[in-house]
PDB file of C-alpha atoms in Angstrom:
ATOM      1  CA  MET A   1       4.173 -53.745 -15.236  1.00 46.00           C
ATOM      2  CA  ALA A   2       6.563 -52.086 -17.960  1.00 54.00           C
ATOM      3  CA  VAL A   3       4.582 -49.312 -17.550  1.00 55.00           C
ATOM      4  CA  ASN A   4       3.855 -49.085 -13.735  1.00 72.00           C
ATOM      5  CA  HIS A   5       8.274 -49.477 -13.572  1.00 70.00           C
ATOM      6  CA  TYR A   6       8.873 -46.284 -15.876  1.00 73.00           C
ATOM      7  CA  ALA A   7       5.885 -44.863 -13.878  1.00 80.00           C
ATOM      8  CA  LYS A   8       7.036 -45.402 -10.695  1.00 79.00           C
ATOM      9  CA  GLY A   9      10.602 -43.933 -11.948  1.00 80.00           C
ATOM     10  CA  TYR A  10       9.619 -40.615 -13.409  1.00 84.00           C
ATOM     11  CA  ARG A  11       7.705 -39.824  -9.645  1.00 88.00           C
ATOM     12  CA  ALA A  12      11.108 -40.452  -8.021  1.00 89.00           C
ATOM     13  CA  GLU A  13      13.316 -38.335  -9.950  1.00 91.00           C
ATOM     14  CA  ARG A  14      10.490 -35.607  -9.117  1.00 92.00           C
ATOM     15  CA  GLU A  15      10.528 -36.059  -5.827  1.00 94.00           C
ATOM     16  CA  LEU A  16      14.183 -35.776  -5.341  1.00 96.00           C
ATOM     17  CA  LYS A  17      14.009 -33.049  -8.095  1.00 95.00           C
ATOM     18  CA  GLN A  18      11.537 -31.239  -5.926  1.00 95.00           C
ATOM     19  CA  MET A  19      13.917 -32.800  -3.189  1.00 97.00           C
ATOM     20  CA  LEU A  20      16.771 -29.996  -5.021  1.00 97.00           C
ATOM     21  CA  LEU A  21      14.716 -26.975  -5.672  1.00 95.00           C
ATOM     22  CA  ALA A  22      13.883 -26.724  -1.678  1.00 97.00           C
ATOM     23  CA  GLN A  23      17.682 -26.986  -1.257  1.00 97.00           C
ATOM     24  CA  GLY A  24      18.424 -23.957  -3.645  1.00 96.00           C
ATOM     25  CA  PHE A  25      19.168 -26.151  -6.147  1.00 97.00           C
ATOM     26  CA  GLN A  26      18.926 -25.488  -9.912  1.00 96.00           C
ATOM     27  CA  VAL A  27      18.007 -28.795 -11.529  1.00 96.00           C
ATOM     28  CA  VAL A  28      18.420 -29.946 -14.529  1.00 95.00           C
ATOM     29  CA  ARG A  29      16.329 -33.034 -16.126  1.00 92.00           C
ATOM     30  CA  SER A  30      18.528 -35.022 -18.911  1.00 91.00           C
ATOM     31  CA  GLY A  31      16.841 -35.642 -21.863  1.00 84.00           C
ATOM     32  CA  GLY A  32      16.432 -39.217 -23.317  1.00 67.00           C
ATOM     33  CA  SER A  33      18.413 -40.481 -20.477  1.00 52.00           C
ATOM     34  CA  GLY A  34      16.389 -43.322 -20.435  1.00 49.00           C
ATOM     35  CA  THR A  35      16.675 -43.646 -24.286  1.00 50.00           C
ATOM     36  CA  ASP A  36      20.593 -42.614 -24.550  1.00 56.00           C
ATOM     37  CA  GLY A  37      21.546 -44.041 -21.833  1.00 58.00           C
ATOM     38  CA  VAL A  38      24.747 -42.197 -21.795  1.00 81.00           C
ATOM     39  CA  SER A  39      23.899 -38.631 -18.855  1.00 90.00           C
ATOM     40  CA  PRO A  40      22.421 -39.283 -15.726  1.00 94.00           C
ATOM     41  CA  ASP A  41      18.885 -38.714 -14.620  1.00 94.00           C
ATOM     42  CA  LEU A  42      19.264 -34.708 -12.745  1.00 96.00           C
ATOM     43  CA  LEU A  43      22.101 -32.258 -13.105  1.00 97.00           C
ATOM     44  CA  ALA A  44      21.529 -31.082  -9.528  1.00 98.00           C
ATOM     45  CA  LEU A  45      23.552 -27.989 -10.081  1.00 97.00           C
ATOM     46  CA  LYS A  46      24.800 -24.494  -6.923  1.00 97.00           C
ATOM     47  CA  ALA A  47      27.620 -22.662  -7.159  1.00 97.00           C
ATOM     48  CA  SER A  48      29.475 -23.880  -4.269  1.00 96.00           C
ATOM     49  CA  LYS A  49      27.908 -27.312  -5.475  1.00 97.00           C
ATOM     50  CA  LYS A  50      27.331 -29.482  -8.544  1.00 98.00           C
ATOM     51  CA  PHE A  51      26.839 -33.202  -9.348  1.00 98.00           C
ATOM     52  CA  ALA A  52      24.521 -35.455 -11.132  1.00 98.00           C
ATOM     53  CA  LEU A  53      22.182 -38.428  -9.551  1.00 97.00           C
ATOM     54  CA  GLU A  54      20.932 -41.391 -11.293  1.00 96.00           C
ATOM     55  CA  CYS A  55      18.275 -42.322 -10.296  1.00 94.00           C
ATOM     56  CA  LYS A  56      16.299 -45.556  -8.495  1.00 93.00           C
ATOM     57  CA  ALA A  57      13.467 -46.357  -7.386  1.00 88.00           C
ATOM     58  CA  ARG A  58      13.823 -50.172  -6.481  1.00 80.00           C
ATOM     59  CA  SER A  59      10.970 -52.344  -4.130  1.00 77.00           C
ATOM     60  CA  SER A  60      13.804 -55.384  -3.883  1.00 84.00           C
ATOM     61  CA  ASP A  61      16.415 -54.860  -1.250  1.00 87.00           C
ATOM     62  CA  TYR A  62      18.847 -55.150  -4.266  1.00 92.00           C
ATOM     63  CA  LEU A  63      20.230 -53.250  -6.554  1.00 95.00           C
ATOM     64  CA  HIS A  64      22.423 -53.931  -9.898  1.00 95.00           C
ATOM     65  CA  ILE A  65      24.507 -52.186 -12.110  1.00 95.00           C
ATOM     66  CA  GLU A  66      25.398 -53.662 -15.706  1.00 95.00           C
ATOM     67  CA  LYS A  67      29.044 -53.033 -16.546  1.00 96.00           C
ATOM     68  CA  PRO A  68      28.976 -51.240 -19.494  1.00 94.00           C
ATOM     69  CA  LYS A  69      26.634 -48.508 -17.961  1.00 94.00           C
ATOM     70  CA  TRP A  70      28.373 -48.216 -14.735  1.00 95.00           C
ATOM     71  CA  GLU A  71      31.610 -47.008 -17.140  1.00 95.00           C
ATOM     72  CA  LEU A  72      29.264 -45.528 -18.961  1.00 95.00           C
ATOM     73  CA  MET A  73      28.698 -43.415 -15.753  1.00 96.00           C
ATOM     74  CA  LYS A  74      31.683 -43.484 -14.405  1.00 97.00           C
ATOM     75  CA  SER A  75      33.439 -42.319 -17.671  1.00 96.00           C
ATOM     76  CA  TRP A  76      30.533 -38.735 -18.183  1.00 96.00           C
ATOM     77  CA  GLU A  77      31.774 -38.348 -14.108  1.00 97.00           C
ATOM     78  CA  GLU A  78      35.980 -38.108 -15.366  1.00 97.00           C
ATOM     79  CA  THR A  79      35.247 -35.810 -18.374  1.00 97.00           C
ATOM     80  CA  THR A  80      33.393 -33.893 -16.497  1.00 97.00           C
ATOM     81  CA  GLY A  81      33.977 -33.283 -13.532  1.00 97.00           C
ATOM     82  CA  LEU A  82      30.641 -33.608 -11.877  1.00 98.00           C
ATOM     83  CA  PRO A  83      30.627 -37.143  -9.315  1.00 98.00           C
ATOM     84  CA  VAL A  84      27.586 -38.960 -10.372  1.00 98.00           C
ATOM     85  CA  ILE A  85      25.569 -40.497  -7.354  1.00 98.00           C
ATOM     86  CA  ILE A  86      23.389 -42.930  -6.810  1.00 97.00           C
ATOM     87  CA  ALA A  87      19.992 -42.136  -5.416  1.00 97.00           C
ATOM     88  CA  TRP A  88      18.132 -45.118  -4.470  1.00 96.00           C
ATOM     89  CA  LYS A  89      14.692 -45.039  -2.609  1.00 94.00           C
ATOM     90  CA  ILE A  90      13.639 -48.719  -1.266  1.00 92.00           C
ATOM     91  CA  ASP A  91       9.675 -48.554  -0.985  1.00 88.00           C
ATOM     92  CA  ARG A  92       8.320 -47.199   2.274  1.00 88.00           C
ATOM     93  CA  ARG A  93      12.345 -45.721   3.663  1.00 91.00           C
ATOM     94  CA  GLU A  94      14.204 -42.822   2.942  1.00 93.00           C
ATOM     95  CA  TRP A  95      16.104 -42.091   0.351  1.00 96.00           C
ATOM     96  CA  ARG A  96      20.465 -42.928   0.314  1.00 97.00           C
ATOM     97  CA  PHE A  97      23.207 -42.718  -1.912  1.00 98.00           C
ATOM     98  CA  PHE A  98      26.094 -43.704  -2.889  1.00 98.00           C
ATOM     99  CA  PRO A  99      29.340 -43.195  -4.839  1.00 97.00           C
ATOM    100  CA  LEU A 100      29.282 -45.195  -8.462  1.00 97.00           C
ATOM    101  CA  LEU A 101      33.425 -46.319  -6.194  1.00 97.00           C
ATOM    102  CA  ALA A 102      29.978 -47.704  -2.933  1.00 97.00           C
ATOM    103  CA  MET A 103      28.940 -49.936  -6.019  1.00 96.00           C
ATOM    104  CA  LYS A 104      30.929 -53.936  -5.771  1.00 95.00           C
ATOM    105  CA  ASP A 105      31.702 -55.882  -7.828  1.00 95.00           C
ATOM    106  CA  SER A 106      29.651 -59.108  -8.406  1.00 93.00           C
ATOM    107  CA  GLY A 107      30.505 -60.645 -11.774  1.00 93.00           C
ATOM    108  CA  LYS A 108      28.514 -59.290 -14.358  1.00 92.00           C
ATOM    109  CA  SER A 109      27.406 -55.669 -12.635  1.00 96.00           C
ATOM    110  CA  TYR A 110      28.124 -53.379  -9.794  1.00 97.00           C
ATOM    111  CA  SER A 111      26.453 -54.484  -6.738  1.00 96.00           C
ATOM    112  CA  LEU A 112      25.249 -52.964  -3.473  1.00 96.00           C
ATOM    113  CA  ASN A 113      22.569 -54.676  -0.914  1.00 94.00           C
ATOM    114  CA  LYS A 114      20.325 -54.068   1.538  1.00 92.00           C
ATOM    115  CA  LYS A 115      22.992 -54.224   4.641  1.00 93.00           C
ATOM    116  CA  GLU A 116      24.291 -51.388   2.788  1.00 94.00           C
ATOM    117  CA  TYR A 117      21.391 -49.664   1.806  1.00 95.00           C
ATOM    118  CA  GLY A 118      21.839 -48.176   5.232  1.00 93.00           C
ATOM    119  CA  ASN A 119      25.051 -46.754   5.481  1.00 94.00           C
ATOM    120  CA  GLY A 120      24.368 -45.361   2.282  1.00 96.00           C
ATOM    121  CA  MET A 121      24.616 -41.243   2.802  1.00 97.00           C
ATOM    122  CA  GLU A 122      21.595 -39.548   3.626  1.00 97.00           C
ATOM    123  CA  PHE A 123      20.359 -36.667   1.899  1.00 98.00           C
ATOM    124  CA  GLY A 124      21.493 -33.931   3.614  1.00 97.00           C
ATOM    125  CA  GLU A 125      25.258 -34.456   2.962  1.00 97.00           C
ATOM    126  CA  VAL A 126      24.835 -35.176  -0.149  1.00 97.00           C
ATOM    127  CA  ILE A 127      23.846 -31.559  -0.705  1.00 97.00           C
ATOM    128  CA  LYS A 128      26.477 -30.641   1.914  1.00 95.00           C
ATOM    129  CA  THR A 129      29.086 -27.580   0.872  1.00 87.00           C
ATOM    130  CA  ARG A 130      32.372 -27.854   1.616  1.00 72.00           C
TER     131      ARG A 130
ATOM    132  CA  MET B   1       4.783 -24.083 -39.394  1.00 46.00           C
ATOM    133  CA  ALA B   2       4.875 -24.205 -36.018  1.00 54.00           C
ATOM    134  CA  VAL B   3       5.895 -27.346 -37.008  1.00 55.00           C
ATOM    135  CA  ASN B   4       8.813 -26.313 -38.772  1.00 72.00           C
ATOM    136  CA  HIS B   5      10.051 -24.150 -36.205  1.00 70.00           C
ATOM    137  CA  TYR B   6      10.348 -27.229 -33.687  1.00 73.00           C
ATOM    138  CA  ALA B   7      12.219 -28.980 -36.232  1.00 80.00           C
ATOM    139  CA  LYS B   8      14.622 -25.976 -36.927  1.00 79.00           C
ATOM    140  CA  GLY B   9      15.005 -25.189 -34.077  1.00 80.00           C
ATOM    141  CA  TYR B  10      15.445 -29.204 -33.317  1.00 84.00           C
ATOM    142  CA  ARG B  11      16.990 -29.883 -35.204  1.00 88.00           C
ATOM    143  CA  ALA B  12      20.561 -26.983 -34.347  1.00 89.00           C
ATOM    144  CA  GLU B  13      20.103 -27.821 -30.809  1.00 91.00           C
ATOM    145  CA  ARG B  14      21.400 -31.684 -32.386  1.00 92.00           C
ATOM    146  CA  GLU B  15      24.486 -30.160 -34.566  1.00 93.00           C
ATOM    147  CA  LEU B  16      25.736 -28.397 -31.315  1.00 96.00           C
ATOM    148  CA  LYS B  17      25.381 -31.068 -29.210  1.00 95.00           C
ATOM    149  CA  GLN B  18      27.455 -32.722 -32.576  1.00 95.00           C
ATOM    150  CA  MET B  19      30.476 -30.164 -32.564  1.00 97.00           C
ATOM    151  CA  LEU B  20      30.296 -30.041 -28.524  1.00 97.00           C
ATOM    152  CA  LEU B  21      30.932 -33.453 -28.507  1.00 95.00           C
ATOM    153  CA  ALA B  22      33.216 -33.772 -30.900  1.00 97.00           C
ATOM    154  CA  GLN B  23      35.490 -31.723 -28.730  1.00 97.00           C
ATOM    155  CA  GLY B  24      35.753 -34.277 -26.758  1.00 96.00           C
ATOM    156  CA  PHE B  25      32.233 -32.688 -24.135  1.00 97.00           C
ATOM    157  CA  GLN B  26      29.808 -34.669 -23.084  1.00 96.00           C
ATOM    158  CA  VAL B  27      26.127 -32.431 -23.429  1.00 96.00           C
ATOM    159  CA  VAL B  28      23.343 -33.160 -22.005  1.00 95.00           C
ATOM    160  CA  ARG B  29      19.859 -31.587 -23.330  1.00 92.00           C
ATOM    161  CA  SER B  30      17.404 -30.643 -20.902  1.00 91.00           C
ATOM    162  CA  GLY B  31      13.908 -32.257 -20.635  1.00 84.00           C
ATOM    163  CA  GLY B  32      11.547 -29.784 -21.686  1.00 67.00           C
ATOM    164  CA  SER B  33      14.101 -26.840 -21.813  1.00 52.00           C
ATOM    165  CA  GLY B  34      10.905 -26.569 -24.361  1.00 49.00           C
ATOM    166  CA  THR B  35       8.142 -26.438 -22.043  1.00 50.00           C
ATOM    167  CA  ASP B  36       8.838 -25.696 -18.394  1.00 55.00           C
ATOM    168  CA  GLY B  37      10.753 -22.872 -19.483  1.00 59.00           C
ATOM    169  CA  VAL B  38      13.671 -22.517 -17.278  1.00 81.00           C
ATOM    170  CA  SER B  39      16.899 -24.775 -17.712  1.00 90.00           C
ATOM    171  CA  PRO B  40      19.184 -24.066 -21.065  1.00 94.00           C
ATOM    172  CA  ASP B  41      18.980 -26.273 -23.670  1.00 94.00           C
ATOM    173  CA  LEU B  42      22.093 -27.644 -23.399  1.00 96.00           C
ATOM    174  CA  LEU B  43      24.725 -27.953 -21.052  1.00 97.00           C
ATOM    175  CA  ALA B  44      28.347 -28.542 -22.114  1.00 97.00           C
ATOM    176  CA  LEU B  45      30.413 -30.173 -19.600  1.00 97.00           C
ATOM    177  CA  LYS B  46      33.961 -30.968 -19.559  1.00 97.00           C
ATOM    178  CA  ALA B  47      36.638 -30.734 -16.032  1.00 97.00           C
ATOM    179  CA  SER B  48      38.103 -27.522 -17.682  1.00 96.00           C
ATOM    180  CA  LYS B  49      34.815 -25.953 -19.079  1.00 97.00           C
ATOM    181  CA  LYS B  50      31.782 -25.312 -18.340  1.00 98.00           C
ATOM    182  CA  PHE B  51      29.275 -23.817 -20.119  1.00 98.00           C
ATOM    183  CA  ALA B  52      24.885 -24.019 -20.613  1.00 98.00           C
ATOM    184  CA  LEU B  53      23.414 -22.837 -24.341  1.00 97.00           C
ATOM    185  CA  GLU B  54      20.009 -21.308 -25.481  1.00 96.00           C
ATOM    186  CA  CYS B  55      20.285 -22.687 -29.618  1.00 94.00           C
ATOM    187  CA  LYS B  56      18.598 -19.742 -31.042  1.00 93.00           C
ATOM    188  CA  ALA B  57      18.410 -21.266 -35.500  1.00 88.00           C
ATOM    189  CA  ARG B  58      15.954 -17.908 -37.018  1.00 80.00           C
ATOM    190  CA  SER B  59      15.537 -16.820 -41.031  1.00 77.00           C
ATOM    191  CA  SER B  60      15.414 -13.415 -39.068  1.00 84.00           C
ATOM    192  CA  ASP B  61      18.513 -11.028 -38.400  1.00 88.00           C
ATOM    193  CA  TYR B  62      17.119  -9.617 -35.899  1.00 92.00           C
ATOM    194  CA  LEU B  63      16.856 -12.376 -31.966  1.00 95.00           C
ATOM    195  CA  HIS B  64      14.291 -10.571 -29.134  1.00 95.00           C
ATOM    196  CA  ILE B  65      14.660 -12.958 -25.597  1.00 95.00           C
ATOM    197  CA  GLU B  66      11.411 -11.692 -23.951  1.00 95.00           C
ATOM    198  CA  LYS B  67      12.543 -10.015 -20.399  1.00 96.00           C
ATOM    199  CA  PRO B  68      10.861 -12.302 -18.350  1.00 94.00           C
ATOM    200  CA  LYS B  69      12.221 -15.453 -19.877  1.00 94.00           C
ATOM    201  CA  TRP B  70      16.071 -13.632 -20.036  1.00 96.00           C
ATOM    202  CA  GLU B  71      15.664 -13.111 -15.858  1.00 95.00           C
ATOM    203  CA  LEU B  72      15.348 -16.434 -15.198  1.00 95.00           C
ATOM    204  CA  MET B  73      18.457 -17.330 -17.731  1.00 96.00           C
ATOM    205  CA  LYS B  74      19.950 -14.618 -15.649  1.00 97.00           C
ATOM    206  CA  SER B  75      19.294 -15.994 -12.365  1.00 96.00           C
ATOM    207  CA  TRP B  76      20.082 -19.595 -13.295  1.00 96.00           C
ATOM    208  CA  GLU B  77      24.014 -17.837 -14.094  1.00 97.00           C
ATOM    209  CA  GLU B  78      23.559 -16.577 -10.621  1.00 97.00           C
ATOM    210  CA  THR B  79      22.583 -19.984  -8.129  1.00 97.00           C
ATOM    211  CA  THR B  80      24.800 -22.418 -11.317  1.00 97.00           C
ATOM    212  CA  GLY B  81      27.782 -20.246 -11.437  1.00 97.00           C
ATOM    213  CA  LEU B  82      26.747 -21.560 -15.239  1.00 98.00           C
ATOM    214  CA  PRO B  83      27.357 -18.721 -17.621  1.00 98.00           C
ATOM    215  CA  VAL B  84      24.903 -19.211 -20.548  1.00 98.00           C
ATOM    216  CA  ILE B  85      25.856 -18.361 -23.542  1.00 98.00           C
ATOM    217  CA  ILE B  86      23.200 -17.759 -26.053  1.00 97.00           C
ATOM    218  CA  ALA B  87      23.670 -19.601 -29.202  1.00 97.00           C
ATOM    219  CA  TRP B  88      21.915 -17.643 -32.617  1.00 96.00           C
ATOM    220  CA  LYS B  89      22.374 -19.021 -35.620  1.00 94.00           C
ATOM    221  CA  ILE B  90      21.546 -17.034 -39.136  1.00 92.00           C
ATOM    222  CA  ASP B  91      19.897 -18.974 -41.817  1.00 88.00           C
ATOM    223  CA  ARG B  92      23.158 -19.507 -44.273  1.00 88.00           C
ATOM    224  CA  ARG B  93      25.831 -18.586 -41.441  1.00 91.00           C
ATOM    225  CA  GLU B  94      27.681 -20.178 -38.735  1.00 93.00           C
ATOM    226  CA  TRP B  95      26.742 -20.024 -35.088  1.00 96.00           C
ATOM    227  CA  ARG B  96      27.634 -16.844 -33.359  1.00 97.00           C
ATOM    228  CA  PHE B  97      27.508 -17.015 -29.190  1.00 98.00           C
ATOM    229  CA  PHE B  98      26.354 -14.279 -27.141  1.00 98.00           C
ATOM    230  CA  PRO B  99      26.644 -13.603 -23.023  1.00 98.00           C
ATOM    231  CA  LEU B 100      23.226 -12.480 -21.796  1.00 97.00           C
ATOM    232  CA  LEU B 101      24.306  -9.259 -20.706  1.00 97.00           C
ATOM    233  CA  ALA B 102      25.437  -9.047 -24.862  1.00 97.00           C
ATOM    234  CA  MET B 103      22.067  -8.077 -25.477  1.00 96.00           C
ATOM    235  CA  LYS B 104      20.441  -4.427 -25.497  1.00 96.00           C
ATOM    236  CA  ASP B 105      17.279  -4.151 -23.898  1.00 95.00           C
ATOM    237  CA  SER B 106      14.268  -2.902 -26.012  1.00 93.00           C
ATOM    238  CA  GLY B 107      11.809  -2.021 -24.349  1.00 93.00           C
ATOM    239  CA  LYS B 108       9.905  -5.422 -24.245  1.00 92.00           C
ATOM    240  CA  SER B 109      12.779  -7.915 -24.368  1.00 96.00           C
ATOM    241  CA  TYR B 110      16.325  -7.800 -24.593  1.00 97.00           C
ATOM    242  CA  SER B 111      17.904  -7.559 -28.714  1.00 96.00           C
ATOM    243  CA  LEU B 112      20.388  -8.676 -31.336  1.00 96.00           C
ATOM    244  CA  ASN B 113      20.591  -6.881 -34.386  1.00 94.00           C
ATOM    245  CA  LYS B 114      22.462  -8.404 -37.287  1.00 92.00           C
ATOM    246  CA  LYS B 115      25.582  -5.788 -36.991  1.00 93.00           C
ATOM    247  CA  GLU B 116      25.783  -7.242 -34.084  1.00 94.00           C
ATOM    248  CA  TYR B 117      25.610 -10.899 -35.280  1.00 95.00           C
ATOM    249  CA  GLY B 118      28.723 -10.527 -36.496  1.00 93.00           C
ATOM    250  CA  ASN B 119      30.200  -9.252 -33.982  1.00 94.00           C
ATOM    251  CA  GLY B 120      29.001 -12.756 -32.006  1.00 96.00           C
ATOM    252  CA  MET B 121      31.570 -15.617 -30.167  1.00 97.00           C
ATOM    253  CA  GLU B 122      32.930 -17.654 -33.028  1.00 97.00           C
ATOM    254  CA  PHE B 123      32.444 -21.322 -31.472  1.00 98.00           C
ATOM    255  CA  GLY B 124      36.214 -21.771 -31.295  1.00 97.00           C
ATOM    256  CA  GLU B 125      35.699 -19.077 -28.383  1.00 97.00           C
ATOM    257  CA  VAL B 126      33.071 -20.417 -26.342  1.00 97.00           C
ATOM    258  CA  ILE B 127      35.282 -23.549 -26.538  1.00 97.00           C
ATOM    259  CA  LYS B 128      38.493 -22.624 -25.107  1.00 95.00           C
ATOM    260  CA  THR B 129      39.936 -23.580 -21.640  1.00 87.00           C
ATOM    261  CA  ARG B 130      41.566 -20.350 -19.795  1.00 72.00           C
TER     262      ARG B 130
END
């Protein structure tokens, strides 16, 4: 179970990495992102556009991020000046993307639900250069 | 021998990471930087200053980087807009830092020697914000 969860997360991350490479980004996968819990999973880097992604592939219709983890990501974003974007994929649907501030305070965590999922940014919007 | 070399490289990378953290940078260690050979070892990220480091701890007085590897780093730098800086440390001496273009063409590789080592940038210069 834990292994399947890990494998699914890894596949999801690789898929996103390939999508970004195909759009001309350089992509850095953070070493130990799963273990030290500080750096987001992927950095997408182009001279004209840079951002970080935290990847969440889930079979459920809800996404929760515990507050201490969310705070770390917010702080990382402020220090680096690079937006941290939550990349969320529900089984058999497309990736959707959410700024940290789009998540709702639900007590112990920040959350998104299925309805919000449908309103998330699409990939094309995330990568576009202003 | 190979293991010692690896351990030394890992320690050197950790040392640099700690130096950067102490200066208020967020540091991303590139996952598989040793294996895919594309991303530099460390990214140093602050809102006002961002760069990448390729870390080389050596007991010898010369540093060589093979041309295909150097070209990959040059291309990474151009795509991302983040300077790639070679961090070189000779045993029992301080770290010195070199832009890619500071390396000399020596046939099959780009190189630096002991004399050039002494003229390399110091840590304080690398991290300073203009």
